[in-house]
Short mmCIF file of N, CA, C and O in Angstrom, two decimals:
data_model
loop_
_atom_site.label_atom_id
_atom_site.label_comp_id
_atom_site.label_asym_id
_atom_site.label_seq_id
_atom_site.Cartn_x
_atom_site.Cartn_y
_atom_site.Cartn_z
N MET A 1 -30.79 -42.75 -12.59
CA MET A 1 -29.77 -42.20 -12.12
C MET A 1 -29.65 -43.29 -10.86
O MET A 1 -30.49 -43.25 -9.76
N SER A 2 -28.49 -43.92 -10.53
CA SER A 2 -28.35 -44.84 -9.58
C SER A 2 -27.78 -43.95 -8.30
O SER A 2 -27.72 -42.83 -8.10
N ILE A 3 -28.20 -44.66 -7.41
CA ILE A 3 -28.45 -43.87 -5.82
C ILE A 3 -26.42 -43.86 -5.63
O ILE A 3 -26.54 -42.91 -4.95
N ARG A 4 -25.94 -44.41 -5.97
CA ARG A 4 -24.11 -44.30 -5.85
C ARG A 4 -23.97 -42.88 -6.97
O ARG A 4 -22.86 -42.36 -6.47
N THR A 5 -24.22 -42.87 -8.28
CA THR A 5 -24.30 -41.46 -8.53
C THR A 5 -24.67 -40.21 -8.32
O THR A 5 -23.85 -39.48 -8.47
N ILE A 6 -25.96 -39.91 -7.68
CA ILE A 6 -25.93 -38.74 -7.40
C ILE A 6 -24.98 -38.07 -6.40
O ILE A 6 -24.78 -36.67 -6.80
N PRO A 7 -24.55 -38.34 -5.00
CA PRO A 7 -23.44 -37.57 -4.44
C PRO A 7 -22.55 -37.15 -5.77
O PRO A 7 -21.87 -36.25 -5.65
N LEU A 8 -21.90 -38.25 -6.62
CA LEU A 8 -21.12 -37.26 -7.18
C LEU A 8 -21.57 -36.36 -7.96
O LEU A 8 -20.94 -35.32 -8.36
N VAL A 9 -22.78 -36.37 -8.64
CA VAL A 9 -23.40 -35.24 -9.62
C VAL A 9 -23.49 -33.94 -8.73
O VAL A 9 -23.01 -33.06 -8.79
N LEU A 10 -23.99 -34.58 -7.44
CA LEU A 10 -24.23 -32.90 -6.52
C LEU A 10 -22.89 -32.39 -6.21
O LEU A 10 -22.69 -30.93 -5.86
N ALA A 11 -21.60 -33.10 -5.80
CA ALA A 11 -20.31 -32.51 -5.56
C ALA A 11 -19.87 -32.35 -7.00
O ALA A 11 -19.24 -30.82 -6.76
N ALA A 12 -20.25 -32.65 -8.18
CA ALA A 12 -19.65 -32.37 -9.23
C ALA A 12 -20.41 -30.20 -9.23
O ALA A 12 -19.88 -29.54 -10.17
N ALA A 13 -21.66 -30.55 -9.13
CA ALA A 13 -22.48 -29.29 -9.24
C ALA A 13 -22.00 -28.17 -8.36
O ALA A 13 -21.57 -27.09 -8.41
N ALA A 14 -21.72 -28.84 -7.19
CA ALA A 14 -21.24 -27.70 -5.98
C ALA A 14 -19.74 -27.27 -6.60
O ALA A 14 -19.81 -25.95 -6.61
N ALA A 15 -19.10 -28.14 -7.22
CA ALA A 15 -17.90 -27.19 -7.36
C ALA A 15 -17.84 -26.65 -8.68
O ALA A 15 -16.96 -25.42 -8.86
N MET A 16 -18.72 -26.05 -9.15
CA MET A 16 -19.33 -25.43 -10.60
C MET A 16 -19.85 -24.39 -10.00
O MET A 16 -19.95 -23.59 -11.03
N ALA A 17 -20.68 -24.33 -9.06
CA ALA A 17 -21.24 -23.17 -8.56
C ALA A 17 -19.93 -22.02 -8.06
O ALA A 17 -18.99 -22.36 -8.06
N PRO A 18 -21.03 -20.69 -8.39
CA PRO A 18 -19.54 -19.93 -8.59
C PRO A 18 -19.35 -19.37 -7.08
O PRO A 18 -20.26 -19.82 -6.21
N ALA A 19 -18.54 -19.48 -6.96
CA ALA A 19 -18.14 -19.23 -5.23
C ALA A 19 -18.40 -18.30 -4.63
O ALA A 19 -18.87 -16.88 -5.58
N ALA A 20 -18.61 -18.02 -3.33
CA ALA A 20 -19.14 -16.59 -3.36
C ALA A 20 -18.18 -15.13 -3.06
O ALA A 20 -16.66 -15.50 -3.25
N PRO A 21 -18.26 -13.96 -3.58
CA PRO A 21 -17.53 -12.78 -3.70
C PRO A 21 -16.74 -12.65 -2.98
O PRO A 21 -16.87 -12.41 -1.58
N ALA A 22 -15.27 -12.88 -3.19
CA ALA A 22 -14.26 -12.31 -1.94
C ALA A 22 -14.14 -10.45 -1.89
O ALA A 22 -14.59 -10.28 -2.47
N VAL A 23 -13.90 -10.49 -0.74
CA VAL A 23 -13.96 -8.63 -0.36
C VAL A 23 -12.95 -8.66 -1.04
O VAL A 23 -11.63 -8.88 -0.39
N ALA A 24 -13.06 -7.69 -1.87
CA ALA A 24 -11.96 -7.06 -2.78
C ALA A 24 -10.90 -5.94 -1.49
O ALA A 24 -11.75 -5.22 -0.59
N LYS A 25 -9.81 -5.44 -1.46
CA LYS A 25 -9.21 -4.97 0.21
C LYS A 25 -7.86 -3.69 -1.66
O LYS A 25 -7.54 -4.67 -2.46
N GLU A 26 -8.48 -2.50 -1.11
CA GLU A 26 -8.06 -1.83 -1.98
C GLU A 26 -7.22 -0.24 -1.30
O GLU A 26 -8.09 -0.11 0.06
N ILE A 27 -6.49 0.53 -1.62
CA ILE A 27 -6.55 1.63 -1.25
C ILE A 27 -7.95 3.03 -1.33
O ILE A 27 -8.30 2.69 -1.87
N VAL A 28 -8.24 2.94 0.50
CA VAL A 28 -9.84 4.17 -0.03
C VAL A 28 -8.80 5.18 0.43
O VAL A 28 -10.00 6.18 0.19
N GLU A 29 -8.56 5.48 1.16
CA GLU A 29 -7.67 6.81 2.01
C GLU A 29 -6.35 6.68 1.31
O GLU A 29 -5.38 5.73 2.01
N THR A 30 -5.62 8.30 1.05
CA THR A 30 -4.30 8.36 1.52
C THR A 30 -4.18 9.81 1.51
O THR A 30 -4.46 10.50 1.38
N THR A 31 -2.56 9.73 2.68
CA THR A 31 -2.85 11.26 2.83
C THR A 31 -1.06 11.42 3.30
O THR A 31 -0.60 9.84 3.43
N VAL A 32 -0.72 12.39 2.48
CA VAL A 32 0.92 12.38 2.57
C VAL A 32 0.87 13.65 3.59
O VAL A 32 0.23 14.73 3.65
N CYS A 33 2.19 13.14 4.04
CA CYS A 33 3.14 14.58 4.84
C CYS A 33 4.62 14.59 4.41
O CYS A 33 5.56 13.73 4.08
N GLY A 34 3.98 16.48 4.38
CA GLY A 34 5.46 16.88 4.27
C GLY A 34 5.81 17.81 4.56
O GLY A 34 5.10 18.69 5.55
N ALA A 35 6.67 18.49 4.18
CA ALA A 35 7.17 19.85 5.07
C ALA A 35 5.74 20.77 5.09
O ALA A 35 6.08 22.02 5.83
N ASP A 36 4.94 20.99 4.20
CA ASP A 36 3.78 21.65 3.90
C ASP A 36 2.95 21.25 4.97
O ASP A 36 1.18 21.71 4.20
N GLY A 37 2.80 20.49 5.63
CA GLY A 37 1.32 19.93 6.17
C GLY A 37 1.04 18.46 5.10
O GLY A 37 1.53 17.89 4.74
N CYS A 38 -0.05 17.56 5.70
CA CYS A 38 -0.47 16.31 5.43
C CYS A 38 -1.44 17.14 4.99
O CYS A 38 -2.15 17.88 4.89
N ALA A 39 -1.50 16.22 3.82
CA ALA A 39 -3.13 16.23 2.57
C ALA A 39 -3.46 15.21 2.27
O ALA A 39 -3.03 14.62 2.34
N LYS A 40 -5.06 15.28 2.26
CA LYS A 40 -5.39 13.93 1.38
C LYS A 40 -5.49 13.97 0.14
O LYS A 40 -5.74 15.11 -0.36
N VAL A 41 -4.77 12.88 -0.79
CA VAL A 41 -4.85 12.79 -2.29
C VAL A 41 -5.95 11.89 -2.26
O VAL A 41 -5.79 10.66 -1.87
N THR A 42 -6.02 11.48 -3.33
CA THR A 42 -6.66 10.87 -4.33
C THR A 42 -5.76 10.51 -5.34
O THR A 42 -5.39 10.59 -6.09
N PRO A 43 -5.18 8.56 -5.39
CA PRO A 43 -4.22 8.21 -5.59
C PRO A 43 -5.48 7.78 -6.67
O PRO A 43 -6.44 7.52 -7.07
N ARG A 44 -4.03 8.15 -7.85
CA ARG A 44 -4.09 7.65 -9.62
C ARG A 44 -3.35 6.45 -10.09
O ARG A 44 -2.25 6.38 -9.70
N GLY A 45 -4.18 5.96 -11.72
CA GLY A 45 -2.97 5.70 -11.82
C GLY A 45 -2.88 3.35 -11.06
O GLY A 45 -4.27 3.21 -10.41
N ASN A 46 -1.62 3.05 -10.96
CA ASN A 46 -1.66 1.55 -10.23
C ASN A 46 -1.86 2.17 -9.00
O ASN A 46 -0.27 1.86 -8.52
N ALA A 47 -2.35 2.53 -8.21
CA ALA A 47 -2.02 3.09 -6.59
C ALA A 47 -1.85 1.71 -5.85
O ALA A 47 -0.98 1.79 -4.82
N HIS A 48 -2.52 0.58 -6.34
CA HIS A 48 -2.44 -0.41 -5.72
C HIS A 48 -0.64 -0.81 -5.47
O HIS A 48 -0.49 -1.51 -4.61
N ALA A 49 0.05 -0.30 -6.28
CA ALA A 49 1.42 -0.57 -6.16
C ALA A 49 2.02 -0.42 -5.09
O ALA A 49 3.27 -0.88 -4.26
N MET A 50 1.48 0.48 -4.64
CA MET A 50 2.14 1.68 -2.89
C MET A 50 2.06 0.43 -2.44
O MET A 50 2.86 0.26 -1.24
N LEU A 51 1.16 -0.46 -2.47
CA LEU A 51 1.14 -1.93 -1.40
C LEU A 51 2.15 -3.16 -1.59
O LEU A 51 2.44 -3.44 -0.63
N GLU A 52 2.82 -2.88 -2.34
CA GLU A 52 3.30 -4.18 -3.15
C GLU A 52 5.50 -3.34 -3.51
O GLU A 52 5.64 -3.83 -4.28
N SER A 53 4.46 -2.48 -2.09
CA SER A 53 6.42 -1.62 -2.47
C SER A 53 7.13 -2.74 -1.91
O SER A 53 8.93 -1.74 -1.61
N THR A 54 7.30 -3.61 -2.18
CA THR A 54 8.41 -4.26 -1.24
C THR A 54 9.44 -5.20 -2.07
O THR A 54 9.52 -6.55 -2.51
N GLY A 55 10.51 -4.57 -2.12
CA GLY A 55 11.44 -4.93 -3.56
C GLY A 55 12.71 -5.87 -2.15
O GLY A 55 12.01 -6.08 -1.10
N ALA A 56 13.71 -5.31 -2.63
CA ALA A 56 14.81 -6.20 -1.59
C ALA A 56 14.92 -5.56 -0.44
O ALA A 56 14.53 -3.80 -0.58
N VAL A 57 15.00 -6.16 0.93
CA VAL A 57 15.10 -5.40 2.04
C VAL A 57 16.43 -4.48 1.80
O VAL A 57 17.47 -5.63 1.50
N THR A 58 16.46 -4.03 2.70
CA THR A 58 18.19 -2.89 2.07
C THR A 58 18.19 -2.57 3.17
O THR A 58 17.36 -2.29 4.53
N GLY A 59 19.06 -1.61 3.40
CA GLY A 59 19.62 -0.56 4.77
C GLY A 59 19.15 0.38 4.80
O GLY A 59 18.47 0.80 3.52
N ALA A 60 18.82 0.97 6.09
CA ALA A 60 17.93 2.61 5.42
C ALA A 60 19.99 3.48 4.91
O ALA A 60 20.24 3.21 4.57
N PRO A 61 18.55 4.43 3.82
CA PRO A 61 18.81 5.65 3.24
C PRO A 61 19.84 6.08 3.96
O PRO A 61 19.77 6.50 4.93
N LYS A 62 20.49 7.13 3.16
CA LYS A 62 21.55 8.31 4.00
C LYS A 62 20.12 9.85 4.64
O LYS A 62 19.05 9.52 3.64
N PRO A 63 20.83 10.33 5.13
CA PRO A 63 19.60 11.63 5.20
C PRO A 63 18.83 12.10 4.60
O PRO A 63 20.25 12.43 4.05
N ALA A 64 17.97 12.31 4.34
CA ALA A 64 17.31 12.95 2.99
C ALA A 64 16.30 13.13 2.88
O ALA A 64 15.17 12.70 3.76
N PRO A 65 15.82 14.28 2.06
CA PRO A 65 13.97 14.52 2.03
C PRO A 65 13.14 13.48 2.11
O PRO A 65 13.74 12.54 1.43
N PHE A 66 12.30 13.71 2.70
CA PHE A 66 11.33 12.40 2.46
C PHE A 66 9.63 12.92 3.00
O PHE A 66 9.60 13.66 3.21
N TYR A 67 8.66 11.28 2.56
CA TYR A 67 7.45 11.92 3.21
C TYR A 67 6.62 11.03 4.12
O TYR A 67 7.13 9.86 4.13
N ARG A 68 6.05 11.45 4.45
CA ARG A 68 5.30 10.35 5.38
C ARG A 68 4.03 9.74 4.56
O ARG A 68 3.50 10.64 4.50
N VAL A 69 3.54 8.84 4.30
CA VAL A 69 2.29 8.40 3.95
C VAL A 69 1.15 7.41 4.28
O VAL A 69 1.79 6.19 4.82
N ARG A 70 0.33 7.65 4.57
CA ARG A 70 -0.21 7.05 5.46
C ARG A 70 -1.89 6.58 4.85
O ARG A 70 -2.02 7.16 3.80
N LEU A 71 -1.59 5.11 4.19
CA LEU A 71 -2.57 4.22 3.57
C LEU A 71 -3.90 3.58 4.19
O LEU A 71 -3.37 3.29 5.11
N GLY A 72 -4.85 3.73 3.94
CA GLY A 72 -6.30 3.12 4.60
C GLY A 72 -6.55 2.12 3.41
O GLY A 72 -7.17 2.24 2.32
N ILE A 73 -6.67 1.50 4.04
CA ILE A 73 -7.31 -0.12 3.05
C ILE A 73 -8.41 -0.62 3.56
O ILE A 73 -8.89 -0.92 4.49
N GLY A 74 -9.22 -0.60 2.77
CA GLY A 74 -10.87 -1.03 2.97
C GLY A 74 -11.01 -1.46 1.53
O GLY A 74 -11.03 -1.98 0.53
N ASP A 75 -12.88 -1.86 1.40
CA ASP A 75 -13.40 -2.40 0.95
C ASP A 75 -13.72 -1.76 -0.27
O ASP A 75 -14.78 -2.22 -1.27
N GLY A 76 -13.64 -1.00 -0.25
CA GLY A 76 -13.95 -0.05 -1.42
C GLY A 76 -15.92 0.64 -1.72
O GLY A 76 -15.98 1.34 -2.17
N ARG A 77 -16.39 0.00 0.00
CA ARG A 77 -17.60 0.14 0.28
C ARG A 77 -17.64 1.30 1.39
O ARG A 77 -19.11 1.72 1.86
N GLY A 78 -16.81 1.61 2.04
CA GLY A 78 -16.77 2.83 3.35
C GLY A 78 -16.22 1.98 4.22
O GLY A 78 -15.94 2.98 5.08
N LYS A 79 -16.04 1.08 4.60
CA LYS A 79 -15.59 0.21 5.44
C LYS A 79 -14.00 0.60 5.08
O LYS A 79 -13.38 -0.19 3.95
N VAL A 80 -12.90 0.94 6.40
CA VAL A 80 -11.67 0.51 6.55
C VAL A 80 -11.55 -0.73 7.55
O VAL A 80 -11.71 -0.35 8.17
N PHE A 81 -9.99 -1.36 6.49
CA PHE A 81 -10.01 -2.29 7.33
C PHE A 81 -8.48 -1.88 8.18
O PHE A 81 -8.72 -2.80 9.67
N GLU A 82 -7.76 -1.08 7.37
CA GLU A 82 -6.68 -1.28 8.08
C GLU A 82 -6.06 0.56 7.74
O GLU A 82 -6.02 0.72 7.31
N ARG A 83 -5.27 0.84 8.70
CA ARG A 83 -4.32 2.28 8.54
C ARG A 83 -3.08 2.13 8.91
O ARG A 83 -2.73 1.33 10.09
N PHE A 84 -2.20 2.10 8.16
CA PHE A 84 -0.50 2.36 8.29
C PHE A 84 0.48 3.14 7.64
O PHE A 84 -0.53 4.03 6.49
N TRP A 85 1.14 3.48 8.55
CA TRP A 85 2.21 4.32 7.90
C TRP A 85 3.55 3.94 6.94
O TRP A 85 3.73 3.47 7.20
N LEU A 86 4.04 4.44 5.35
CA LEU A 86 4.63 4.33 5.04
C LEU A 86 6.10 5.90 5.48
O LEU A 86 5.41 7.03 5.24
N VAL A 87 7.07 5.68 5.31
CA VAL A 87 8.34 6.31 4.83
C VAL A 87 8.66 6.44 4.01
O VAL A 87 9.44 5.20 3.15
N TYR A 88 8.70 7.31 2.80
CA TYR A 88 9.09 7.22 1.53
C TYR A 88 9.79 8.27 1.25
O TYR A 88 10.09 9.63 1.34
N VAL A 89 11.80 7.78 0.74
CA VAL A 89 12.62 8.70 0.49
C VAL A 89 12.94 8.87 -0.86
O VAL A 89 13.66 7.88 -1.26
N SER A 90 11.92 9.40 -1.23
CA SER A 90 12.19 9.20 -2.91
C SER A 90 13.24 9.10 -3.53
O SER A 90 13.87 8.32 -5.08
N SER A 91 14.26 10.05 -3.25
CA SER A 91 15.70 10.22 -4.14
C SER A 91 16.30 8.97 -3.54
O SER A 91 17.55 8.35 -4.25
N ALA A 92 16.10 7.97 -2.70
CA ALA A 92 16.95 6.62 -2.81
C ALA A 92 16.16 5.38 -3.16
O ALA A 92 16.64 5.04 -2.91
N ASP A 93 15.04 6.02 -3.33
CA ASP A 93 14.26 4.78 -4.03
C ASP A 93 13.57 3.88 -3.02
O ASP A 93 13.38 2.21 -3.31
N LYS A 94 13.43 4.38 -1.71
CA LYS A 94 13.94 3.78 -0.82
C LYS A 94 12.30 3.84 0.11
O LYS A 94 11.72 5.04 0.49
N VAL A 95 11.81 3.16 1.37
CA VAL A 95 10.14 3.04 1.95
C VAL A 95 10.77 2.16 3.09
O VAL A 95 11.36 0.69 2.97
N ARG A 96 10.65 3.11 4.00
CA ARG A 96 10.48 2.24 5.30
C ARG A 96 9.04 1.58 5.60
O ARG A 96 7.72 2.37 5.74
N ALA A 97 8.61 0.48 5.31
CA ALA A 97 7.33 -0.38 5.99
C ALA A 97 6.97 -0.24 7.33
O ALA A 97 7.48 0.24 8.14
N MET A 98 5.20 -0.72 7.66
CA MET A 98 5.00 -0.55 8.65
C MET A 98 5.98 -1.63 9.91
O MET A 98 5.64 -1.34 10.90
N ASP A 99 6.38 -2.12 9.69
CA ASP A 99 7.16 -3.52 10.26
C ASP A 99 9.09 -2.63 10.35
O ASP A 99 9.41 -3.41 11.64
N GLY A 100 8.78 -1.55 9.57
CA GLY A 100 10.40 -1.11 10.24
C GLY A 100 11.59 -1.05 9.53
O GLY A 100 12.55 -0.50 9.23
N GLN A 101 11.39 -1.74 8.65
CA GLN A 101 12.44 -3.09 7.71
C GLN A 101 12.17 -1.70 6.05
O GLN A 101 11.16 -1.04 6.21
N TRP A 102 13.36 -1.59 5.94
CA TRP A 102 13.40 -0.80 4.72
C TRP A 102 13.54 -1.47 3.27
O TRP A 102 14.27 -2.60 3.93
N VAL A 103 12.72 -1.26 2.35
CA VAL A 103 13.27 -2.30 1.34
C VAL A 103 13.29 -0.61 -0.01
O VAL A 103 12.99 0.64 0.01
N THR A 104 13.44 -1.58 -1.01
CA THR A 104 13.92 -1.23 -2.51
C THR A 104 12.87 -0.70 -2.84
O THR A 104 12.08 -1.84 -2.91
N THR A 105 12.14 0.70 -3.37
CA THR A 105 10.92 0.51 -4.00
C THR A 105 10.71 -0.24 -5.59
O THR A 105 12.17 -0.26 -6.04
N THR A 106 9.79 -1.00 -6.36
CA THR A 106 9.83 -1.56 -6.92
C THR A 106 9.33 0.23 -8.32
O THR A 106 8.86 0.97 -7.64
N THR A 107 9.70 -0.04 -9.90
CA THR A 107 9.14 0.52 -10.54
C THR A 107 8.14 0.87 -10.45
O THR A 107 7.36 1.93 -10.37
N ALA A 108 7.21 -0.11 -10.11
CA ALA A 108 5.48 0.62 -10.33
C ALA A 108 5.52 1.15 -8.94
O ALA A 108 4.77 2.56 -8.96
N ALA A 109 5.96 0.54 -7.56
CA ALA A 109 5.80 1.56 -6.76
C ALA A 109 5.94 2.78 -6.28
O ALA A 109 5.60 3.87 -6.23
N GLY A 110 7.24 3.01 -6.98
CA GLY A 110 8.28 4.74 -6.99
C GLY A 110 6.84 5.03 -8.09
O GLY A 110 6.98 6.19 -7.46
N ARG A 111 6.33 4.98 -9.18
CA ARG A 111 6.00 5.75 -9.92
C ARG A 111 4.61 5.68 -8.93
O ARG A 111 4.41 7.42 -9.15
N ALA A 112 4.04 4.83 -8.56
CA ALA A 112 2.76 5.50 -7.80
C ALA A 112 3.08 6.58 -6.56
O ALA A 112 2.30 7.24 -5.95
N LEU A 113 4.12 6.54 -6.07
CA LEU A 113 4.19 6.79 -4.22
C LEU A 113 4.45 8.32 -4.99
O LEU A 113 4.28 9.43 -4.44
N ASP A 114 5.20 8.45 -6.29
CA ASP A 114 6.00 9.91 -7.00
C ASP A 114 4.45 10.44 -7.10
O ASP A 114 4.30 11.76 -7.37
N ARG A 115 3.54 9.39 -7.53
CA ARG A 115 1.84 10.53 -8.13
C ARG A 115 1.44 10.83 -6.73
O ARG A 115 1.29 12.35 -7.10
N VAL A 116 1.41 10.50 -6.05
CA VAL A 116 0.64 11.12 -4.32
C VAL A 116 1.41 11.92 -4.02
O VAL A 116 0.85 12.47 -3.51
N THR A 117 3.00 11.76 -4.20
CA THR A 117 3.73 13.21 -3.57
C THR A 117 4.48 14.11 -4.48
O THR A 117 4.30 15.47 -3.89
N ARG A 118 3.56 13.87 -5.65
CA ARG A 118 3.86 15.21 -6.73
C ARG A 118 3.06 16.58 -5.69
O ARG A 118 2.12 16.81 -5.63
N GLY A 119 3.80 17.96 -6.10
CA GLY A 119 3.69 18.97 -6.06
C GLY A 119 3.65 19.17 -4.35
O GLY A 119 3.22 20.37 -4.16
N ARG A 120 4.36 18.42 -3.42
CA ARG A 120 4.08 18.34 -1.89
C ARG A 120 5.37 18.37 -1.77
O ARG A 120 6.53 17.65 -2.48
N LYS A 121 5.81 19.10 -0.73
CA LYS A 121 7.25 19.56 -0.31
C LYS A 121 8.28 18.54 0.43
O LYS A 121 7.00 18.18 1.36
N PRO A 122 9.04 18.28 0.29
CA PRO A 122 9.33 16.81 1.34
C PRO A 122 10.05 17.62 2.84
O PRO A 122 10.43 18.50 3.11
N LEU A 123 9.42 16.60 3.65
CA LEU A 123 10.26 17.04 5.11
C LEU A 123 11.44 16.78 4.45
O LEU A 123 12.46 16.21 4.28
N PRO A 124 12.30 18.00 5.72
CA PRO A 124 13.45 17.88 5.72
C PRO A 124 14.45 16.49 6.34
O PRO A 124 13.82 15.96 7.18
N ALA A 125 15.81 15.99 5.24
CA ALA A 125 16.30 15.26 5.89
C ALA A 125 16.68 15.06 7.61
O ALA A 125 16.71 14.17 7.92
N ASN A 126 17.46 16.34 7.66
CA ASN A 126 17.24 16.00 9.97
C ASN A 126 16.08 15.70 10.22
O ASN A 126 16.15 15.28 11.58
N LYS A 127 14.56 15.49 9.83
CA LYS A 127 13.86 15.12 10.78
C LYS A 127 13.49 13.21 10.62
O LYS A 127 12.76 12.74 11.30
N LEU A 128 14.50 12.87 9.42
CA LEU A 128 14.13 11.21 9.31
C LEU A 128 14.94 10.99 10.52
O LEU A 128 15.96 10.77 10.55
N LYS A 129 14.23 9.67 11.26
CA LYS A 129 15.15 9.41 12.04
C LYS A 129 15.43 7.98 11.36
O LYS A 129 14.68 7.22 11.28
N LEU A 130 16.63 7.61 12.01
CA LEU A 130 17.22 6.49 11.14
C LEU A 130 17.80 5.63 12.69
O LEU A 130 18.21 6.26 13.42
N PRO A 131 17.92 4.36 12.21
CA PRO A 131 18.61 3.81 13.56
C PRO A 131 20.49 3.99 13.54
O PRO A 131 20.46 4.52 12.63
#
């Protein structure tokens, strides 16, 4: 092997080496608050869809019963990186994201949010603070 090909071989070997595993981000905590108080729930199914509830940006819904959902995002090994609240108006298929914008839920996000709120009593419409 010539001295000129050694750097090429080393570069090719480095490119084929497996990359260091990235830290996975997943929902590690979920708390749902409704008229019957707050409760930690275990999300099932495609829970990650709750993070992808960013359908089209839309106006605020008309006052309607709603839930507050707190999500904790972590590495799945006990470390939580971030916690934030969503407001979910299931009858309007809308979520107020942490930046304050209202978005229409995607089908998958709506299903995931419906699963975590199932069996909980929503907060009354008159408690929903709208702009």
